[in-house]
PDB file of C-alpha atoms in Angstrom:
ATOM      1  CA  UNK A 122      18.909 -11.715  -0.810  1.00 47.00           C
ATOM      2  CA  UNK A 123      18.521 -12.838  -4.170  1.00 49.00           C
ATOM      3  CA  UNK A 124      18.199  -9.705  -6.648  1.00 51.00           C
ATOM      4  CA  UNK A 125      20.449  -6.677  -6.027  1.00 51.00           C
ATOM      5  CA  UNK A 126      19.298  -3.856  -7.665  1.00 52.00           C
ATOM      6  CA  UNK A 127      22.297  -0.762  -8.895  1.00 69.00           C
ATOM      7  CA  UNK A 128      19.961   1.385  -8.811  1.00 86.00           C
ATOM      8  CA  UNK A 129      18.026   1.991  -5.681  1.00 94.00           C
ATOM      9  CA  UNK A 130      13.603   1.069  -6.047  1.00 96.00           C
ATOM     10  CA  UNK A 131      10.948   2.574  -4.960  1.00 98.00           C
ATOM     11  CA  UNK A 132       7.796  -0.203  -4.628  1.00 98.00           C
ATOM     12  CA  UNK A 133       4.701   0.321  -2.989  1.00 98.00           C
ATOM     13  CA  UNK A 134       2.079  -2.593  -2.302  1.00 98.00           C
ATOM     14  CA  UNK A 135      -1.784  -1.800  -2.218  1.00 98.00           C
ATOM     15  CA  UNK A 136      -4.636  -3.449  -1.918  1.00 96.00           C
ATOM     16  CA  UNK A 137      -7.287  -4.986   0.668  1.00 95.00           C
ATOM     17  CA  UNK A 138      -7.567  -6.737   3.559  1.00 92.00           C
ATOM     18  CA  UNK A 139      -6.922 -10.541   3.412  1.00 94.00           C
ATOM     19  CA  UNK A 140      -5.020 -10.339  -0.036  1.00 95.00           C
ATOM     20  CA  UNK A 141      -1.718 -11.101   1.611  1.00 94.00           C
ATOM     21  CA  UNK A 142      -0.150  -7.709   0.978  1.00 95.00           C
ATOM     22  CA  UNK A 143       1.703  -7.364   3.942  1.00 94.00           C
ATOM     23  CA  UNK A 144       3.224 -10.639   4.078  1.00 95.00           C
ATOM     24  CA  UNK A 145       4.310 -10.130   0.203  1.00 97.00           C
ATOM     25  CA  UNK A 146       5.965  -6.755   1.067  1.00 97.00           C
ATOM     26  CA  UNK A 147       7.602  -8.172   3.599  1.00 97.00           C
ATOM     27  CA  UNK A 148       9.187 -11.346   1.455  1.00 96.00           C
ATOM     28  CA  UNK A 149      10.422  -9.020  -1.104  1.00 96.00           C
ATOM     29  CA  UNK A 150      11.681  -6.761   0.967  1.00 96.00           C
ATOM     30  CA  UNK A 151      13.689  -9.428   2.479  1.00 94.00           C
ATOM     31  CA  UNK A 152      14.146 -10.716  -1.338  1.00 93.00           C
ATOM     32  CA  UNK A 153      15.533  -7.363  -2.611  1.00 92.00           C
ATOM     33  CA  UNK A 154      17.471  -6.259  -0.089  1.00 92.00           C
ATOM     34  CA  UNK A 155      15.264  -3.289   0.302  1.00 96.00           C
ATOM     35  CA  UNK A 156      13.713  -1.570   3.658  1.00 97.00           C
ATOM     36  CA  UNK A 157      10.363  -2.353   4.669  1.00 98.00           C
ATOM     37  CA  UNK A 158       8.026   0.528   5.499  1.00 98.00           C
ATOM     38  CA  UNK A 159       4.424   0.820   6.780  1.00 97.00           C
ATOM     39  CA  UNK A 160       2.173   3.486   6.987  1.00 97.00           C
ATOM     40  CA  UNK A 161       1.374   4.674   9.465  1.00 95.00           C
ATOM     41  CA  UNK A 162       5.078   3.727  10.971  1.00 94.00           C
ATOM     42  CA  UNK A 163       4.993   1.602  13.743  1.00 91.00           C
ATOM     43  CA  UNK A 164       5.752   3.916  16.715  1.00 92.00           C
ATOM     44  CA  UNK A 165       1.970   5.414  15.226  1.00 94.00           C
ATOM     45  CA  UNK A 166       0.710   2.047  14.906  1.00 91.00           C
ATOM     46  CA  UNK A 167       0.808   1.320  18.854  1.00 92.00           C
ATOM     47  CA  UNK A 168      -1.157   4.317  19.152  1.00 94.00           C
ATOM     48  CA  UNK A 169      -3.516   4.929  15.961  1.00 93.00           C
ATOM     49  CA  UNK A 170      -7.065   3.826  17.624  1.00 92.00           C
ATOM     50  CA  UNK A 171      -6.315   6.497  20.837  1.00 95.00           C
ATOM     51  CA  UNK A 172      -5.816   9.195  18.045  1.00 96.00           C
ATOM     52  CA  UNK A 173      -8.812   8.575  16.101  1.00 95.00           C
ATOM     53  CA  UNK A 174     -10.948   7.947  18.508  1.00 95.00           C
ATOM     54  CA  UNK A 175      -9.754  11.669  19.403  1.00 97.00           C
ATOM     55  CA  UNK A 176     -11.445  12.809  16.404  1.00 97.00           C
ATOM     56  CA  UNK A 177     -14.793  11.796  17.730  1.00 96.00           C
ATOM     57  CA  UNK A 178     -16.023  10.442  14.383  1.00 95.00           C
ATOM     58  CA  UNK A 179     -15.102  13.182  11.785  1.00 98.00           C
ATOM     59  CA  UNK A 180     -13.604  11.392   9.153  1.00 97.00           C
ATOM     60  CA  UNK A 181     -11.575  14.341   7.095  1.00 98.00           C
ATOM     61  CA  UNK A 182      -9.904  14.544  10.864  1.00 98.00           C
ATOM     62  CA  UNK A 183      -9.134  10.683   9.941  1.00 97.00           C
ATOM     63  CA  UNK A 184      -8.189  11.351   6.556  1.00 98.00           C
ATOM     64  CA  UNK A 185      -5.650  14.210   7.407  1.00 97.00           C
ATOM     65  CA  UNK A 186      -4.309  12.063   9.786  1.00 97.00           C
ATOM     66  CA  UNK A 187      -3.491   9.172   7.039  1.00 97.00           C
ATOM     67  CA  UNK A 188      -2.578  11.818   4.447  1.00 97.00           C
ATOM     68  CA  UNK A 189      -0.241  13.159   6.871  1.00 97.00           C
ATOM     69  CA  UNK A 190       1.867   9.592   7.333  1.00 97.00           C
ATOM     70  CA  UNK A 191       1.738   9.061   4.414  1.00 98.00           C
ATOM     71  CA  UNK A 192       3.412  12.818   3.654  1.00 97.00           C
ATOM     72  CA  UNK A 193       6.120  11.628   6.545  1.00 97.00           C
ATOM     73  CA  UNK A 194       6.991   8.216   4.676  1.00 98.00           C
ATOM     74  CA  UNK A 195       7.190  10.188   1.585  1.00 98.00           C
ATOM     75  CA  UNK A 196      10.167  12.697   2.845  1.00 98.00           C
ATOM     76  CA  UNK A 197      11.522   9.565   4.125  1.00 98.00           C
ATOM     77  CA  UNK A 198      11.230   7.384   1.135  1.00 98.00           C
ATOM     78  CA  UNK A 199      13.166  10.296  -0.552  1.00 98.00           C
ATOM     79  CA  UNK A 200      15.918  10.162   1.835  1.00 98.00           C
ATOM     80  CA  UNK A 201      16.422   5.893   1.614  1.00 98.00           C
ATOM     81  CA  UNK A 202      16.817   6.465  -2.212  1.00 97.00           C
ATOM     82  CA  UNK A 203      19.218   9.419  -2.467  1.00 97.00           C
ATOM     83  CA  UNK A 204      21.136   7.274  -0.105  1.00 96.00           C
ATOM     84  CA  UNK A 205      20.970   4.463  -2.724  1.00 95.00           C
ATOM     85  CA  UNK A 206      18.653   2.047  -0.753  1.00 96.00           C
ATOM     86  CA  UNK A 207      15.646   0.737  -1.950  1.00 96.00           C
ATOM     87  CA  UNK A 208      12.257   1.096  -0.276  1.00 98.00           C
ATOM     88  CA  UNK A 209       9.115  -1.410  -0.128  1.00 98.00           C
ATOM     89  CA  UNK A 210       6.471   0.365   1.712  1.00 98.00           C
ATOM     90  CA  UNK A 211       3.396  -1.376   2.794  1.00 98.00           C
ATOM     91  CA  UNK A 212      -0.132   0.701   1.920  1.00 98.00           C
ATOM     92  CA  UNK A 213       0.751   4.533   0.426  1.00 98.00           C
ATOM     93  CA  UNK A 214      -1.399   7.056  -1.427  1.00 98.00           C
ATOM     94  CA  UNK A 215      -4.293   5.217  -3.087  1.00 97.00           C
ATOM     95  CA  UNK A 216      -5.043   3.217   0.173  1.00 97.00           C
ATOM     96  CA  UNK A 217      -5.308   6.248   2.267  1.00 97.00           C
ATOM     97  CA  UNK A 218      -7.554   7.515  -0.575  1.00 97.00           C
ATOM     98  CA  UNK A 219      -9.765   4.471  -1.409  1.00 97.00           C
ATOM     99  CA  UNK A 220     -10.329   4.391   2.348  1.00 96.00           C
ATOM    100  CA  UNK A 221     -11.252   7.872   3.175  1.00 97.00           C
ATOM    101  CA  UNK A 222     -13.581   7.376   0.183  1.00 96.00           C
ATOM    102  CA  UNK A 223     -15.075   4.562   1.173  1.00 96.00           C
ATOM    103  CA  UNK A 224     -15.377   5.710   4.918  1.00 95.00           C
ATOM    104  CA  UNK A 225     -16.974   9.582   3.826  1.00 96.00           C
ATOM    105  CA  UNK A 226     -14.499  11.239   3.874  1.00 97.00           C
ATOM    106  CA  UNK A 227     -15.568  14.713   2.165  1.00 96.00           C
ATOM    107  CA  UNK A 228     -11.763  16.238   1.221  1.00 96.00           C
ATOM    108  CA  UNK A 229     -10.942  15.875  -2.624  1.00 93.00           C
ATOM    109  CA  UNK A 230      -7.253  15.869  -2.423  1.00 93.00           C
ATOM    110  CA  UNK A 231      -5.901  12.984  -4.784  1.00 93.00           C
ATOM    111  CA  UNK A 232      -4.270  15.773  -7.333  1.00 91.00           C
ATOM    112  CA  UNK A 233      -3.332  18.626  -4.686  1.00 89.00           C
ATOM    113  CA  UNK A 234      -1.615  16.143  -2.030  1.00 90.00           C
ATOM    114  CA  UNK A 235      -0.158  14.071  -5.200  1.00 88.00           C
ATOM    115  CA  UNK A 236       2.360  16.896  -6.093  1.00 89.00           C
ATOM    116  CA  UNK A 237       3.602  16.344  -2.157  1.00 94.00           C
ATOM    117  CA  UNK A 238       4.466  13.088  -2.755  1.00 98.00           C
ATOM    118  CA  UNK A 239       7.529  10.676  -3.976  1.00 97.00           C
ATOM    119  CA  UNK A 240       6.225   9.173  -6.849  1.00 98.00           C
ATOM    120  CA  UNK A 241       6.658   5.270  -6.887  1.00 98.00           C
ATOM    121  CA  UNK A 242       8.656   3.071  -9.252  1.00 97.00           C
ATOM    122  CA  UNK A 243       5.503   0.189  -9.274  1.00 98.00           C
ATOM    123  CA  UNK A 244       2.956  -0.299  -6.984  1.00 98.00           C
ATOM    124  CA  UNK A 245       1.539  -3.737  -6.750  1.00 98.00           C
ATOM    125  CA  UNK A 246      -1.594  -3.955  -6.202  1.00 98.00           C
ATOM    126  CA  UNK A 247      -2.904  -7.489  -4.534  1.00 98.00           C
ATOM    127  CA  UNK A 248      -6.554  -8.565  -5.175  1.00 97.00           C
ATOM    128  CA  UNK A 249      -8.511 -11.978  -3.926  1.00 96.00           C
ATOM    129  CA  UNK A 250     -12.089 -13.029  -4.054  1.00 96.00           C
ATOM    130  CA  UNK A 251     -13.895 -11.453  -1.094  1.00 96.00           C
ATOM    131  CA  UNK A 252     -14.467 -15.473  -0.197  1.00 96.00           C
ATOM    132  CA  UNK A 253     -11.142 -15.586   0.038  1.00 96.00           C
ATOM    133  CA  UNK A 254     -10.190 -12.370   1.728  1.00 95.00           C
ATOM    134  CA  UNK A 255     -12.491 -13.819   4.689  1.00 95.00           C
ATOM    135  CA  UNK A 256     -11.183 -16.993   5.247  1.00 93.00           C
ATOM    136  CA  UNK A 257      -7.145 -15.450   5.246  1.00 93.00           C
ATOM    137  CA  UNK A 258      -8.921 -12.727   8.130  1.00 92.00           C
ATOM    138  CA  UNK A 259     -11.053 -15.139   9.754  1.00 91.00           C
ATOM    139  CA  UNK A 260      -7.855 -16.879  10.278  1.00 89.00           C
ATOM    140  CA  UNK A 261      -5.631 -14.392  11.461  1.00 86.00           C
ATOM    141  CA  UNK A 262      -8.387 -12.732  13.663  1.00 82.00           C
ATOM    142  CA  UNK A 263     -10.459 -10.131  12.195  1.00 76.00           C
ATOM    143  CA  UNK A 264      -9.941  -6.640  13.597  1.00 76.00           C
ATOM    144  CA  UNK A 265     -12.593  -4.048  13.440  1.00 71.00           C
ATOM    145  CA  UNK A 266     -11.050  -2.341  10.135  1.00 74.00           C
ATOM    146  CA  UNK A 267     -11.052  -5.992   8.449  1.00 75.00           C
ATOM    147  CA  UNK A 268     -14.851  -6.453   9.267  1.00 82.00           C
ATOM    148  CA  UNK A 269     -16.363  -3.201   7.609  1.00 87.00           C
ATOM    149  CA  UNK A 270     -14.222  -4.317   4.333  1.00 92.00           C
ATOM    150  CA  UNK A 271     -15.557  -7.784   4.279  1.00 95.00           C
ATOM    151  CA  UNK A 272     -19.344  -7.107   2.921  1.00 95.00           C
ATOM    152  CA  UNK A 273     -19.709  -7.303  -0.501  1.00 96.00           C
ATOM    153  CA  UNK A 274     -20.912  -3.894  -1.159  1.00 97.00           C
ATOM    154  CA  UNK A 275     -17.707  -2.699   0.859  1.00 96.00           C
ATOM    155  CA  UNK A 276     -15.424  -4.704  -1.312  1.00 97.00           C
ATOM    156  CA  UNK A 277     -16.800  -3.358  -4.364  1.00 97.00           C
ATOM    157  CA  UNK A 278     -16.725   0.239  -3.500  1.00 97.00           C
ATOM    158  CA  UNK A 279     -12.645  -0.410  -2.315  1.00 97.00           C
ATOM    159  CA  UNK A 280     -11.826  -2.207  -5.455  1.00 97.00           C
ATOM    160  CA  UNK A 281     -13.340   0.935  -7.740  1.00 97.00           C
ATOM    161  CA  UNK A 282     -11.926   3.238  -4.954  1.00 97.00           C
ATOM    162  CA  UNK A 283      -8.574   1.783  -6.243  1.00 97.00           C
ATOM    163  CA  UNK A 284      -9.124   1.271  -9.412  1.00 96.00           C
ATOM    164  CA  UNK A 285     -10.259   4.871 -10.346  1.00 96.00           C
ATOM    165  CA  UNK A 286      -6.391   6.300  -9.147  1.00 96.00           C
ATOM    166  CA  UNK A 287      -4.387   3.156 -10.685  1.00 97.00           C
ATOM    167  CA  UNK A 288      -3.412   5.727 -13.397  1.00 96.00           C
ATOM    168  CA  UNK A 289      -2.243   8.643 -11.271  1.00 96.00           C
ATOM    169  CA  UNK A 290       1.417   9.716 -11.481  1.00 96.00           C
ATOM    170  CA  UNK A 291       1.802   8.901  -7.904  1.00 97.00           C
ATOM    171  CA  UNK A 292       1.519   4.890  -8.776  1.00 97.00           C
ATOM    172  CA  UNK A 293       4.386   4.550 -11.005  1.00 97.00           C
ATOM    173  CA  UNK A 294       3.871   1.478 -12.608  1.00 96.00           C
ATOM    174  CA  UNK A 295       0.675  -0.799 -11.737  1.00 97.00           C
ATOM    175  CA  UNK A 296       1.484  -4.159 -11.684  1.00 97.00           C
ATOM    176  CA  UNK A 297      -2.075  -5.887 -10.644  1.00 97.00           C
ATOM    177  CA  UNK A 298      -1.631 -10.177  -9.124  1.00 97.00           C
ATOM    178  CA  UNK A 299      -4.490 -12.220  -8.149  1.00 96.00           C
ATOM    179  CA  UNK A 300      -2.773 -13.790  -4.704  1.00 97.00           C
ATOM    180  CA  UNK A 301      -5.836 -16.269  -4.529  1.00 95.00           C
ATOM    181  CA  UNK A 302      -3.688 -19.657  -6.415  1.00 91.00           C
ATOM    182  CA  UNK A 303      -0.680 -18.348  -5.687  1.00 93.00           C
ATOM    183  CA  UNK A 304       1.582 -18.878  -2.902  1.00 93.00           C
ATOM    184  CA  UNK A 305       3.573 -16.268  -1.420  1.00 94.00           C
ATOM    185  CA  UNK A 306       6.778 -17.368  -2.638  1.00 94.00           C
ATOM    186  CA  UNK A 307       5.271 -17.081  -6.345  1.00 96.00           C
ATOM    187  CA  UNK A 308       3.660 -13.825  -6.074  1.00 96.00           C
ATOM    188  CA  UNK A 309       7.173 -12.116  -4.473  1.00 96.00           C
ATOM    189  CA  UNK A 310       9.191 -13.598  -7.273  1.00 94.00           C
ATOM    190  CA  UNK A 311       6.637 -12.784 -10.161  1.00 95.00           C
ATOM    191  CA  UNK A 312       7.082  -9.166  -7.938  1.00 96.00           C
ATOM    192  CA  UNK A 313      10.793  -9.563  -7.689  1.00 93.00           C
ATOM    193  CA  UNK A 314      11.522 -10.262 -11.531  1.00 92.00           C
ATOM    194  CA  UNK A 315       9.411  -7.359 -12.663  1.00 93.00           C
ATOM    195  CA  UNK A 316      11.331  -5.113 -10.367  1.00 92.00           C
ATOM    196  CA  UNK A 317      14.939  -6.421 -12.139  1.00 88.00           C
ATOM    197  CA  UNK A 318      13.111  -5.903 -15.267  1.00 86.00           C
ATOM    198  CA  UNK A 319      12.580  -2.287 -14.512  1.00 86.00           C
ATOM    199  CA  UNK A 320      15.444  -2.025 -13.308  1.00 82.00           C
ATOM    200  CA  UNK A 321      17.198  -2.802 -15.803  1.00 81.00           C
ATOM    201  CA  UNK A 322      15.161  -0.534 -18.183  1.00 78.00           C
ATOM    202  CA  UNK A 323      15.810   2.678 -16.484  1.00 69.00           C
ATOM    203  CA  UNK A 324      19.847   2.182 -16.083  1.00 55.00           C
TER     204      UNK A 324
END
C-alpha cells in the first residue's frame, strides 16, 4: 500500500468490456488500501444468469434487477466511509444505465434512482479501441455479455450510453484514460495520484 488517504474515497471504475477495468480496480484497490467492490456482489454473481433467465426476456425485469445491486452497494458504500474506509467499486450507476439502454430497456430512471444513490468521489472511466477490446476478450474467453458488446454498432451505442451521464451528480469527478498504450501499473498510478490529489483538495 503505497498512498494512504486521511480521509476515506469513494472511486468507482466504468467502462466496457476488454478495457481492463476490473483488473485496474483491483490494483488500486490493493494500491490505496481501499475495499474492492463489484456489482452485482459476488454471492449474486454465482447466481446472476439463473435469475435473469427467470425474467424470460423482459429487460426492465433485468434492469430492476441491476438497479437494485447497485442500490445495495450504495447503502454499503455509505457504511465503509462513515467507518473511515475507502471504497473502489467495480461497474456502478452509469454501467447499469448504458446497459439497460443499450439492451431496451424502456424505464427512464437515471434522475429518480440518482437521488438513491452515494454519490462518488471520481469515477474512472476506461476506454480502448474496439480492436483492442477484442483481442484482451478473445484472450480471456469471451462470455456471452462480452460478444453482444464487441460489434461496432454496439460499441458505439455503449460509449454514447456513457458518455451522455458522465456529467450527472452521481459520477463525482470523471476522470476518462485510454488503457490501450498503457500498462496496468501506469493507468492505477495515473488513477492513484489523482485520487491523493483530491484528496488533498477536499481536507
Amino acid at each position: 500500500m503505497l498512498f494512504v488517504h486521511k480521509k476515506p474515497i469513494f472511486l468507482v471504475f466504468e467502462g466496457l468490456d476488454g478495457t481492463g477495468k476490473s483488473s485496474c480496480a483491483k490494483r488500486t484497490a490493493d494500491l490505496l488500501g481501499a475495499r474492492y467492490m463489484t456489482t452485482p456482489c459476488e454471492t449474486l454473481r454465482k447466481h446472476r444468469e439463473e435469475i435473469i433467465a427467470s425474467f424470460k426476456g423482459s429487460q426492465e425485469a433485468v434492469h430492476l434487477f441491476y438497479l437494485a445491486t447497485v442500490k445495495a452497494a450504495s447503502d454499503e458504500v455509505r457504511i465503509c466511509l462513515a467507518e473511515g474506509k475507502s471504497v473502489i467499486l467495480d461497474r456502478y450507476f452509469l454501467s447499469t444505465q448504458a446497459y439497460a439502454e443499450f439492451r431496451g430497456s424502456q424505464l427512464n430512471l437515471d434522475y429518480a434512482m440518482e437521488t438513491e444513490l452515494i454519490h462518488a468521489d471520481i469515477t474512472i472511466y476506461l476506454e480502448a479501441p474496439l480492436e483492442v477490446r477484442r483481442e484482451r476478450t478473445a484472450a480471456r474467453g469471451c462470455s456471452t455479455a462480452d460478444n453482444e458488446t464487441l460489434s461496432p454498432s454496439a460499441d458505439s451505442m455503449l460509449r454514447k450510453a456513457y458518455g451522455g451521464r458522465s456529467s450527472m451528480p452521481v459520477v463525482g469527478k470523471w476522470l476518462r484514460l485510454d488503457t490501450a498504450q498503457a500498462s496496468i501499473d501506469e493507468v492505477v498510478h495515473t488513477i492513484a495520484a489523482y485520487a491523493v490529489h483530491w484528496q488533498r483538495g477536499v481536507s
